[in-house]
Each structure stands twice: as structure tokens, then as C-alpha cells.
């Protein structure tokens, strides 16, 4: 976008909600906590959703992210490819909102 358009978009407050398999599922030890966690995953609009790996070692990022993506797709009863596409768009929009313009060819 042109700088005026971009500034208008950035002035809008944008919140995203990130979910990871480790934090949002494995740490919910009771059935009630798991149910509430899954309700939270389902309640977030697709255009505000991000997926996190929640790991510390770089070599574990791909597996951690894939696990979170599979978990969230299952909970939302959504095709994993659609969820992945939505999260990529959301991530790029977020990065653009903080001044990091990456992968311009993927924005659409």
C-alpha cells in the first residue's frame, strides 16, 4: 500500500491471538480447562488468529508449529491448508503493521 494508506491501516488497533499446542492443550490438565481452551480457540475470528511453536530450540520450531496448526485445525474443524493460509496472511499483516515488510509477493 501507499504510505498514506498504510498509515491509516496502522492507526487501527489490531489484536491477534496466538495458540500453541504446548501451552493451550498440554498444560490444561483438567477436562474443564481443556474444554475452555478449545472454546477459546473456536471463538477467535479467523482474521485474528496466529499459530505459535512455543519452543526454544530452533530445530524444534517446524514440528512445534505443525503440532499447533494440527491441533487448532482439529478444534476448529477447519482444513489445515485453509488455517495455514489464514495464519500466514495474519502474520504478514501484523509484521507490516509494526513496520516489517516481508514477503510482499505473498500479500493478497
mmCIF file of N, CA and C in Angstrom:
data_model
loop_
_atom_site.group_PDB
_atom_site.id
_atom_site.type_symbol
_atom_site.label_atom_id
_atom_site.label_comp_id
_atom_site.label_asym_id
_atom_site.label_seq_id
_atom_site.Cartn_x
_atom_site.Cartn_y
_atom_site.Cartn_z
ATOM 1 N N UNK A 1 0.825 -1.193 0.000
ATOM 2 C CA UNK A 1 0.000 0.000 0.000
ATOM 3 C C UNK A 1 0.865 1.252 0.000
ATOM 4 N N UNK A 2 0.305 2.337 -0.467
ATOM 5 C CA UNK A 2 0.992 3.612 -0.404
ATOM 6 C C UNK A 2 1.112 4.014 1.058
ATOM 7 N N UNK A 3 2.062 4.912 1.346
ATOM 8 C CA UNK A 3 2.323 5.222 2.758
ATOM 9 C C UNK A 3 1.103 5.799 3.469
ATOM 10 N N UNK A 4 0.307 6.660 2.818
ATOM 11 C CA UNK A 4 -0.892 7.202 3.462
ATOM 12 C C UNK A 4 -1.882 6.101 3.787
ATOM 13 N N UNK A 5 -2.054 5.176 2.842
ATOM 14 C CA UNK A 5 -2.971 4.050 3.081
ATOM 15 C C UNK A 5 -2.450 3.192 4.221
ATOM 16 N N UNK A 6 -1.157 2.920 4.214
ATOM 17 C CA UNK A 6 -0.557 2.083 5.247
ATOM 18 C C UNK A 6 -0.704 2.741 6.611
ATOM 19 N N UNK A 7 -0.475 4.035 6.704
ATOM 20 C CA UNK A 7 -0.599 4.730 7.984
ATOM 21 C C UNK A 7 -2.027 4.671 8.501
ATOM 22 N N UNK A 8 -3.005 4.786 7.612
ATOM 23 C CA UNK A 8 -4.401 4.700 8.031
ATOM 24 C C UNK A 8 -4.700 3.318 8.586
ATOM 25 N N UNK A 9 -4.133 2.282 7.949
ATOM 26 C CA UNK A 9 -4.353 0.922 8.424
ATOM 27 C C UNK A 9 -3.665 0.705 9.773
ATOM 28 N N UNK A 10 -2.478 1.255 9.949
ATOM 29 C CA UNK A 10 -1.714 1.051 11.179
ATOM 30 C C UNK A 10 -2.351 1.789 12.346
ATOM 31 N N UNK A 11 -3.015 2.904 12.090
ATOM 32 C CA UNK A 11 -3.680 3.635 13.157
ATOM 33 C C UNK A 11 -4.775 2.804 13.809
ATOM 34 N N UNK A 12 -5.313 1.849 13.070
ATOM 35 C CA UNK A 12 -6.327 0.949 13.607
ATOM 36 C C UNK A 12 -5.641 -0.030 14.564
ATOM 37 N N UNK A 13 -6.198 -0.206 15.740
ATOM 38 C CA UNK A 13 -5.616 -1.135 16.712
ATOM 39 C C UNK A 13 -5.918 -2.563 16.250
ATOM 40 N N UNK A 14 -4.876 -3.350 16.157
ATOM 41 C CA UNK A 14 -5.032 -4.731 15.679
ATOM 42 C C UNK A 14 -4.555 -5.674 16.775
ATOM 43 N N UNK A 15 -5.414 -6.560 17.178
ATOM 44 C CA UNK A 15 -5.065 -7.584 18.160
ATOM 45 C C UNK A 15 -5.096 -8.943 17.487
ATOM 46 N N UNK A 16 -4.123 -9.771 17.813
ATOM 47 C CA UNK A 16 -4.089 -11.149 17.335
ATOM 48 C C UNK A 16 -3.984 -12.064 18.547
ATOM 49 N N UNK A 17 -4.446 -13.281 18.382
ATOM 50 C CA UNK A 17 -4.415 -14.263 19.448
ATOM 51 C C UNK A 17 -3.645 -15.473 18.937
ATOM 52 N N UNK A 18 -2.559 -15.792 19.617
ATOM 53 C CA UNK A 18 -1.729 -16.910 19.204
ATOM 54 C C UNK A 18 -1.991 -18.132 20.060
ATOM 55 N N UNK A 19 -1.989 -19.271 19.401
ATOM 56 C CA UNK A 19 -2.198 -20.533 20.103
ATOM 57 C C UNK A 19 -1.069 -21.489 19.771
ATOM 58 N N UNK A 20 -0.652 -22.221 20.776
ATOM 59 C CA UNK A 20 0.339 -23.267 20.583
ATOM 60 C C UNK A 20 -0.197 -24.537 21.224
ATOM 61 N N UNK A 21 0.249 -25.649 20.730
ATOM 62 C CA UNK A 21 -0.195 -26.929 21.273
ATOM 63 C C UNK A 21 0.282 -27.094 22.709
ATOM 64 N N UNK A 22 1.504 -26.705 22.978
ATOM 65 C CA UNK A 22 2.098 -26.914 24.312
ATOM 66 C C UNK A 22 1.332 -26.145 25.383
ATOM 67 N N UNK A 23 1.185 -24.849 25.197
ATOM 68 C CA UNK A 23 0.549 -24.020 26.223
ATOM 69 C C UNK A 23 -0.943 -24.255 26.304
ATOM 70 N N UNK A 24 -1.590 -24.298 25.167
ATOM 71 C CA UNK A 24 -3.048 -24.290 25.158
ATOM 72 C C UNK A 24 -3.702 -25.660 25.252
ATOM 73 N N UNK A 25 -2.945 -26.720 25.208
ATOM 74 C CA UNK A 25 -3.553 -28.039 25.330
ATOM 75 C C UNK A 25 -2.871 -28.872 26.417
ATOM 76 N N UNK A 26 -1.582 -29.047 26.296
ATOM 77 C CA UNK A 26 -0.889 -29.927 27.227
ATOM 78 C C UNK A 26 -0.897 -29.404 28.661
ATOM 79 N N UNK A 27 -0.911 -28.076 28.827
ATOM 80 C CA UNK A 27 -0.886 -27.529 30.182
ATOM 81 C C UNK A 27 -2.276 -27.447 30.806
ATOM 82 N N UNK A 28 -3.308 -27.732 30.030
ATOM 83 C CA UNK A 28 -4.675 -27.772 30.578
ATOM 84 C C UNK A 28 -4.889 -29.180 31.117
ATOM 85 N N UNK A 29 -4.684 -29.345 32.405
ATOM 86 C CA UNK A 29 -4.673 -30.692 32.966
ATOM 87 C C UNK A 29 -6.057 -31.236 33.276
ATOM 88 N N UNK A 30 -7.038 -30.385 33.449
ATOM 89 C CA UNK A 30 -8.376 -30.889 33.753
ATOM 90 C C UNK A 30 -9.245 -30.854 32.495
ATOM 91 N N UNK A 31 -10.258 -31.663 32.484
ATOM 92 C CA UNK A 31 -11.185 -31.682 31.343
ATOM 93 C C UNK A 31 -11.863 -30.320 31.187
ATOM 94 N N UNK A 32 -12.218 -29.688 32.299
ATOM 95 C CA UNK A 32 -12.848 -28.367 32.237
ATOM 96 C C UNK A 32 -11.907 -27.342 31.594
ATOM 97 N N UNK A 33 -10.635 -27.361 31.977
ATOM 98 C CA UNK A 33 -9.654 -26.430 31.415
ATOM 99 C C UNK A 33 -9.452 -26.701 29.924
ATOM 100 N N UNK A 34 -9.387 -27.973 29.529
ATOM 101 C CA UNK A 34 -9.265 -28.315 28.105
ATOM 102 C C UNK A 34 -10.461 -27.809 27.319
ATOM 103 N N UNK A 35 -11.643 -28.023 27.852
ATOM 104 C CA UNK A 35 -12.869 -27.584 27.172
ATOM 105 C C UNK A 35 -12.876 -26.067 26.997
ATOM 106 N N UNK A 36 -12.502 -25.345 28.036
ATOM 107 C CA UNK A 36 -12.444 -23.880 27.955
ATOM 108 C C UNK A 36 -11.381 -23.426 26.950
ATOM 109 N N UNK A 37 -10.251 -24.112 26.929
ATOM 110 C CA UNK A 37 -9.204 -23.796 25.961
ATOM 111 C C UNK A 37 -9.681 -23.993 24.532
ATOM 112 N N UNK A 38 -10.393 -25.089 24.286
ATOM 113 C CA UNK A 38 -10.914 -25.351 22.942
ATOM 114 C C UNK A 38 -11.998 -24.335 22.571
ATOM 115 N N UNK A 39 -12.806 -23.933 23.542
ATOM 116 C CA UNK A 39 -13.812 -22.892 23.278
ATOM 117 C C UNK A 39 -13.127 -21.590 22.881
ATOM 118 N N UNK A 40 -12.026 -21.281 23.544
ATOM 119 C CA UNK A 40 -11.280 -20.058 23.211
ATOM 120 C C UNK A 40 -10.739 -20.138 21.784
ATOM 121 N N UNK A 41 -10.176 -21.281 21.405
ATOM 122 C CA UNK A 41 -9.649 -21.466 20.048
ATOM 123 C C UNK A 41 -10.755 -21.273 19.017
ATOM 124 N N UNK A 42 -11.916 -21.808 19.294
ATOM 125 C CA UNK A 42 -13.040 -21.685 18.343
ATOM 126 C C UNK A 42 -13.609 -20.274 18.296
ATOM 127 N N UNK A 43 -13.457 -19.498 19.357
ATOM 128 C CA UNK A 43 -14.105 -18.183 19.426
ATOM 129 C C UNK A 43 -13.344 -17.077 18.693
ATOM 130 N N UNK A 44 -12.091 -17.295 18.363
ATOM 131 C CA UNK A 44 -11.280 -16.251 17.728
ATOM 132 C C UNK A 44 -11.619 -16.174 16.241
ATOM 133 N N UNK A 45 -11.917 -14.981 15.745
ATOM 134 C CA UNK A 45 -12.172 -14.836 14.295
ATOM 135 C C UNK A 45 -10.930 -15.238 13.492
ATOM 136 N N UNK A 46 -11.134 -15.818 12.338
ATOM 137 C CA UNK A 46 -10.023 -16.288 11.501
ATOM 138 C C UNK A 46 -9.015 -15.191 11.184
ATOM 139 N N UNK A 47 -9.478 -13.956 11.064
ATOM 140 C CA UNK A 47 -8.564 -12.868 10.697
ATOM 141 C C UNK A 47 -7.784 -12.314 11.896
ATOM 142 N N UNK A 48 -7.909 -12.931 13.058
ATOM 143 C CA UNK A 48 -7.172 -12.510 14.250
ATOM 144 C C UNK A 48 -6.381 -13.661 14.875
ATOM 145 N N UNK A 49 -6.253 -14.742 14.160
ATOM 146 C CA UNK A 49 -5.658 -15.957 14.700
ATOM 147 C C UNK A 49 -4.223 -16.133 14.219
ATOM 148 N N UNK A 50 -3.347 -16.492 15.135
ATOM 149 C CA UNK A 50 -1.964 -16.850 14.816
ATOM 150 C C UNK A 50 -1.639 -18.193 15.461
ATOM 151 N N UNK A 51 -0.664 -18.864 14.894
ATOM 152 C CA UNK A 51 -0.183 -20.140 15.426
ATOM 153 C C UNK A 51 1.241 -19.928 15.925
ATOM 154 N N UNK A 52 1.565 -20.493 17.072
ATOM 155 C CA UNK A 52 2.899 -20.363 17.659
ATOM 156 C C UNK A 52 3.507 -21.736 17.870
ATOM 157 N N UNK A 53 4.829 -21.805 17.769
ATOM 158 C CA UNK A 53 5.508 -23.077 18.039
ATOM 159 C C UNK A 53 5.696 -23.272 19.537
ATOM 160 N N UNK A 54 5.969 -22.179 20.246
ATOM 161 C CA UNK A 54 6.178 -22.209 21.693
ATOM 162 C C UNK A 54 7.330 -23.118 22.104
ATOM 163 N N UNK A 55 8.369 -23.150 21.295
ATOM 164 C CA UNK A 55 9.562 -23.930 21.622
ATOM 165 C C UNK A 55 10.759 -22.987 21.699
ATOM 166 N N UNK A 56 11.829 -23.453 22.292
ATOM 167 C CA UNK A 56 13.009 -22.618 22.469
ATOM 168 C C UNK A 56 14.128 -22.955 21.492
ATOM 169 N N UNK A 57 14.199 -24.199 21.054
ATOM 170 C CA UNK A 57 15.268 -24.619 20.152
ATOM 171 C C UNK A 57 14.809 -24.458 18.697
ATOM 172 N N UNK A 58 15.642 -23.816 17.894
ATOM 173 C CA UNK A 58 15.284 -23.548 16.503
ATOM 174 C C UNK A 58 14.942 -24.825 15.746
ATOM 175 N N UNK A 59 15.625 -25.913 16.039
ATOM 176 C CA UNK A 59 15.358 -27.164 15.323
ATOM 177 C C UNK A 59 13.978 -27.754 15.650
ATOM 178 N N UNK A 60 13.339 -27.267 16.706
ATOM 179 C CA UNK A 60 12.013 -27.767 17.084
ATOM 180 C C UNK A 60 10.861 -26.896 16.581
ATOM 181 N N UNK A 61 11.185 -25.759 15.965
ATOM 182 C CA UNK A 61 10.149 -24.804 15.559
ATOM 183 C C UNK A 61 9.169 -25.413 14.550
ATOM 184 N N UNK A 62 9.675 -26.071 13.516
ATOM 185 C CA UNK A 62 8.795 -26.621 12.482
ATOM 186 C C UNK A 62 7.816 -27.641 13.080
ATOM 187 N N UNK A 63 8.315 -28.546 13.895
ATOM 188 C CA UNK A 63 7.457 -29.563 14.494
ATOM 189 C C UNK A 63 6.470 -28.941 15.485
ATOM 190 N N UNK A 64 6.945 -27.980 16.286
ATOM 191 C CA UNK A 64 6.061 -27.307 17.239
ATOM 192 C C UNK A 64 4.950 -26.539 16.547
ATOM 193 N N UNK A 65 5.295 -25.860 15.464
ATOM 194 C CA UNK A 65 4.299 -25.098 14.705
ATOM 195 C C UNK A 65 3.316 -26.037 14.028
ATOM 196 N N UNK A 66 3.816 -27.115 13.441
ATOM 197 C CA UNK A 66 2.937 -28.094 12.788
ATOM 198 C C UNK A 66 1.972 -28.721 13.792
ATOM 199 N N UNK A 67 2.458 -29.015 14.988
ATOM 200 C CA UNK A 67 1.593 -29.578 16.024
ATOM 201 C C UNK A 67 0.497 -28.613 16.439
ATOM 202 N N UNK A 68 0.861 -27.338 16.603
ATOM 203 C CA UNK A 68 -0.121 -26.324 16.970
ATOM 204 C C UNK A 68 -1.140 -26.146 15.849
ATOM 205 N N UNK A 69 -0.666 -26.112 14.613
ATOM 206 C CA UNK A 69 -1.557 -25.950 13.464
ATOM 207 C C UNK A 69 -2.547 -27.115 13.379
ATOM 208 N N UNK A 70 -2.060 -28.326 13.557
ATOM 209 C CA UNK A 70 -2.939 -29.502 13.514
ATOM 210 C C UNK A 70 -3.960 -29.466 14.645
ATOM 211 N N UNK A 71 -3.515 -29.098 15.841
ATOM 212 C CA UNK A 71 -4.415 -29.023 16.989
ATOM 213 C C UNK A 71 -5.520 -27.995 16.764
ATOM 214 N N UNK A 72 -5.144 -26.785 16.342
ATOM 215 C CA UNK A 72 -6.126 -25.710 16.140
ATOM 216 C C UNK A 72 -7.066 -26.060 14.997
ATOM 217 N N UNK A 73 -6.549 -26.638 13.918
ATOM 218 C CA UNK A 73 -7.404 -27.040 12.792
ATOM 219 C C UNK A 73 -8.426 -28.083 13.246
ATOM 220 N N UNK A 74 -7.989 -29.035 14.059
ATOM 221 C CA UNK A 74 -8.899 -30.071 14.560
ATOM 222 C C UNK A 74 -9.980 -29.459 15.443
ATOM 223 N N UNK A 75 -9.594 -28.590 16.350
ATOM 224 C CA UNK A 75 -10.549 -27.969 17.270
ATOM 225 C C UNK A 75 -11.562 -27.113 16.508
ATOM 226 N N UNK A 76 -11.071 -26.391 15.499
ATOM 227 C CA UNK A 76 -11.946 -25.503 14.724
ATOM 228 C C UNK A 76 -12.683 -26.237 13.605
ATOM 229 N N UNK A 77 -12.371 -27.539 13.449
ATOM 230 C CA UNK A 77 -12.966 -28.346 12.371
ATOM 231 C C UNK A 77 -12.790 -27.631 11.031
ATOM 232 N N UNK A 78 -11.543 -27.260 10.769
ATOM 233 C CA UNK A 78 -11.190 -26.465 9.607
ATOM 234 C C UNK A 78 -10.063 -27.179 8.856
ATOM 235 N N UNK A 79 -10.077 -27.146 7.525
ATOM 236 C CA UNK A 79 -8.967 -27.756 6.784
ATOM 237 C C UNK A 79 -7.645 -27.096 7.165
ATOM 238 N N UNK A 80 -6.629 -27.895 7.371
ATOM 239 C CA UNK A 80 -5.339 -27.390 7.823
ATOM 240 C C UNK A 80 -4.740 -26.401 6.821
ATOM 241 N N UNK A 81 -4.964 -26.631 5.513
ATOM 242 C CA UNK A 81 -4.424 -25.736 4.496
ATOM 243 C C UNK A 81 -5.057 -24.348 4.592
ATOM 244 N N UNK A 82 -6.355 -24.281 4.828
ATOM 245 C CA UNK A 82 -7.060 -23.002 4.953
ATOM 246 C C UNK A 82 -6.572 -22.262 6.198
ATOM 247 N N UNK A 83 -6.477 -22.966 7.307
ATOM 248 C CA UNK A 83 -5.994 -22.356 8.542
ATOM 249 C C UNK A 83 -4.575 -21.830 8.366
ATOM 250 N N UNK A 84 -3.725 -22.614 7.729
ATOM 251 C CA UNK A 84 -2.352 -22.199 7.482
ATOM 252 C C UNK A 84 -2.308 -20.929 6.632
ATOM 253 N N UNK A 85 -3.085 -20.898 5.555
ATOM 254 C CA UNK A 85 -3.134 -19.702 4.694
ATOM 255 C C UNK A 85 -3.600 -18.481 5.475
ATOM 256 N N UNK A 86 -4.651 -18.650 6.282
ATOM 257 C CA UNK A 86 -5.169 -17.531 7.080
ATOM 258 C C UNK A 86 -4.112 -17.008 8.055
ATOM 259 N N UNK A 87 -3.405 -17.922 8.706
ATOM 260 C CA UNK A 87 -2.403 -17.517 9.696
ATOM 261 C C UNK A 87 -1.208 -16.838 9.043
ATOM 262 N N UNK A 88 -0.823 -17.295 7.855
ATOM 263 C CA UNK A 88 0.266 -16.623 7.131
ATOM 264 C C UNK A 88 -0.144 -15.191 6.804
ATOM 265 N N UNK A 89 -1.349 -15.018 6.280
ATOM 266 C CA UNK A 89 -1.839 -13.665 5.965
ATOM 267 C C UNK A 89 -1.888 -12.799 7.216
ATOM 268 N N UNK A 90 -2.373 -13.361 8.318
ATOM 269 C CA UNK A 90 -2.444 -12.600 9.570
ATOM 270 C C UNK A 90 -1.044 -12.219 10.054
ATOM 271 N N UNK A 91 -0.118 -13.150 9.978
ATOM 272 C CA UNK A 91 1.243 -12.868 10.409
ATOM 273 C C UNK A 91 1.893 -11.775 9.579
ATOM 274 N N UNK A 92 1.692 -11.829 8.266
ATOM 275 C CA UNK A 92 2.250 -10.796 7.390
ATOM 276 C C UNK A 92 1.602 -9.441 7.654
ATOM 277 N N UNK A 93 0.305 -9.446 7.891
ATOM 278 C CA UNK A 93 -0.384 -8.191 8.196
ATOM 279 C C UNK A 93 0.136 -7.610 9.514
ATOM 280 N N UNK A 94 0.343 -8.461 10.498
ATOM 281 C CA UNK A 94 0.883 -7.995 11.770
ATOM 282 C C UNK A 94 2.278 -7.407 11.575
ATOM 283 N N UNK A 95 3.149 -8.139 10.882
ATOM 284 C CA UNK A 95 4.512 -7.648 10.668
ATOM 285 C C UNK A 95 4.506 -6.322 9.922
ATOM 286 N N UNK A 96 3.626 -6.190 8.944
ATOM 287 C CA UNK A 96 3.501 -4.934 8.206
ATOM 288 C C UNK A 96 3.044 -3.812 9.140
ATOM 289 N N UNK A 97 2.157 -4.122 10.072
ATOM 290 C CA UNK A 97 1.629 -3.103 10.979
ATOM 291 C C UNK A 97 2.694 -2.554 11.929
ATOM 292 N N UNK A 98 3.745 -3.338 12.159
ATOM 293 C CA UNK A 98 4.826 -2.861 13.017
ATOM 294 C C UNK A 98 6.040 -2.425 12.199
ATOM 295 N N UNK A 99 5.838 -2.309 10.887
ATOM 296 C CA UNK A 99 6.883 -1.759 10.033
ATOM 297 C C UNK A 99 7.810 -2.761 9.396
ATOM 298 N N UNK A 100 7.547 -4.037 9.524
ATOM 299 C CA UNK A 100 8.370 -5.061 8.877
ATOM 300 C C UNK A 100 7.647 -5.570 7.642
ATOM 301 N N UNK A 101 8.165 -5.252 6.479
ATOM 302 C CA UNK A 101 7.509 -5.687 5.246
ATOM 303 C C UNK A 101 8.295 -6.864 4.664
ATOM 304 N N UNK A 102 7.769 -8.050 4.861
ATOM 305 C CA UNK A 102 8.393 -9.263 4.395
ATOM 306 C C UNK A 102 7.504 -9.947 3.366
ATOM 307 N N UNK A 103 8.091 -10.598 2.446
ATOM 308 C CA UNK A 103 7.360 -11.429 1.503
ATOM 309 C C UNK A 103 6.216 -10.690 0.813
ATOM 310 N N UNK A 104 6.490 -9.498 0.261
ATOM 311 C CA UNK A 104 5.460 -8.711 -0.393
ATOM 312 C C UNK A 104 4.697 -9.499 -1.440
ATOM 313 N N UNK A 105 5.356 -10.440 -2.103
ATOM 314 C CA UNK A 105 4.681 -11.201 -3.150
ATOM 315 C C UNK A 105 3.592 -12.104 -2.596
ATOM 316 N N UNK A 106 3.602 -12.409 -1.300
ATOM 317 C CA UNK A 106 2.578 -13.278 -0.719
ATOM 318 C C UNK A 106 1.339 -12.522 -0.281
ATOM 319 N N UNK A 107 1.435 -11.204 -0.121
ATOM 320 C CA UNK A 107 0.285 -10.414 0.325
ATOM 321 C C UNK A 107 -0.730 -10.340 -0.791
ATOM 322 N N UNK A 108 -1.970 -10.596 -0.454
ATOM 323 C CA UNK A 108 -3.029 -10.500 -1.449
ATOM 324 C C UNK A 108 -4.323 -10.149 -0.789
#
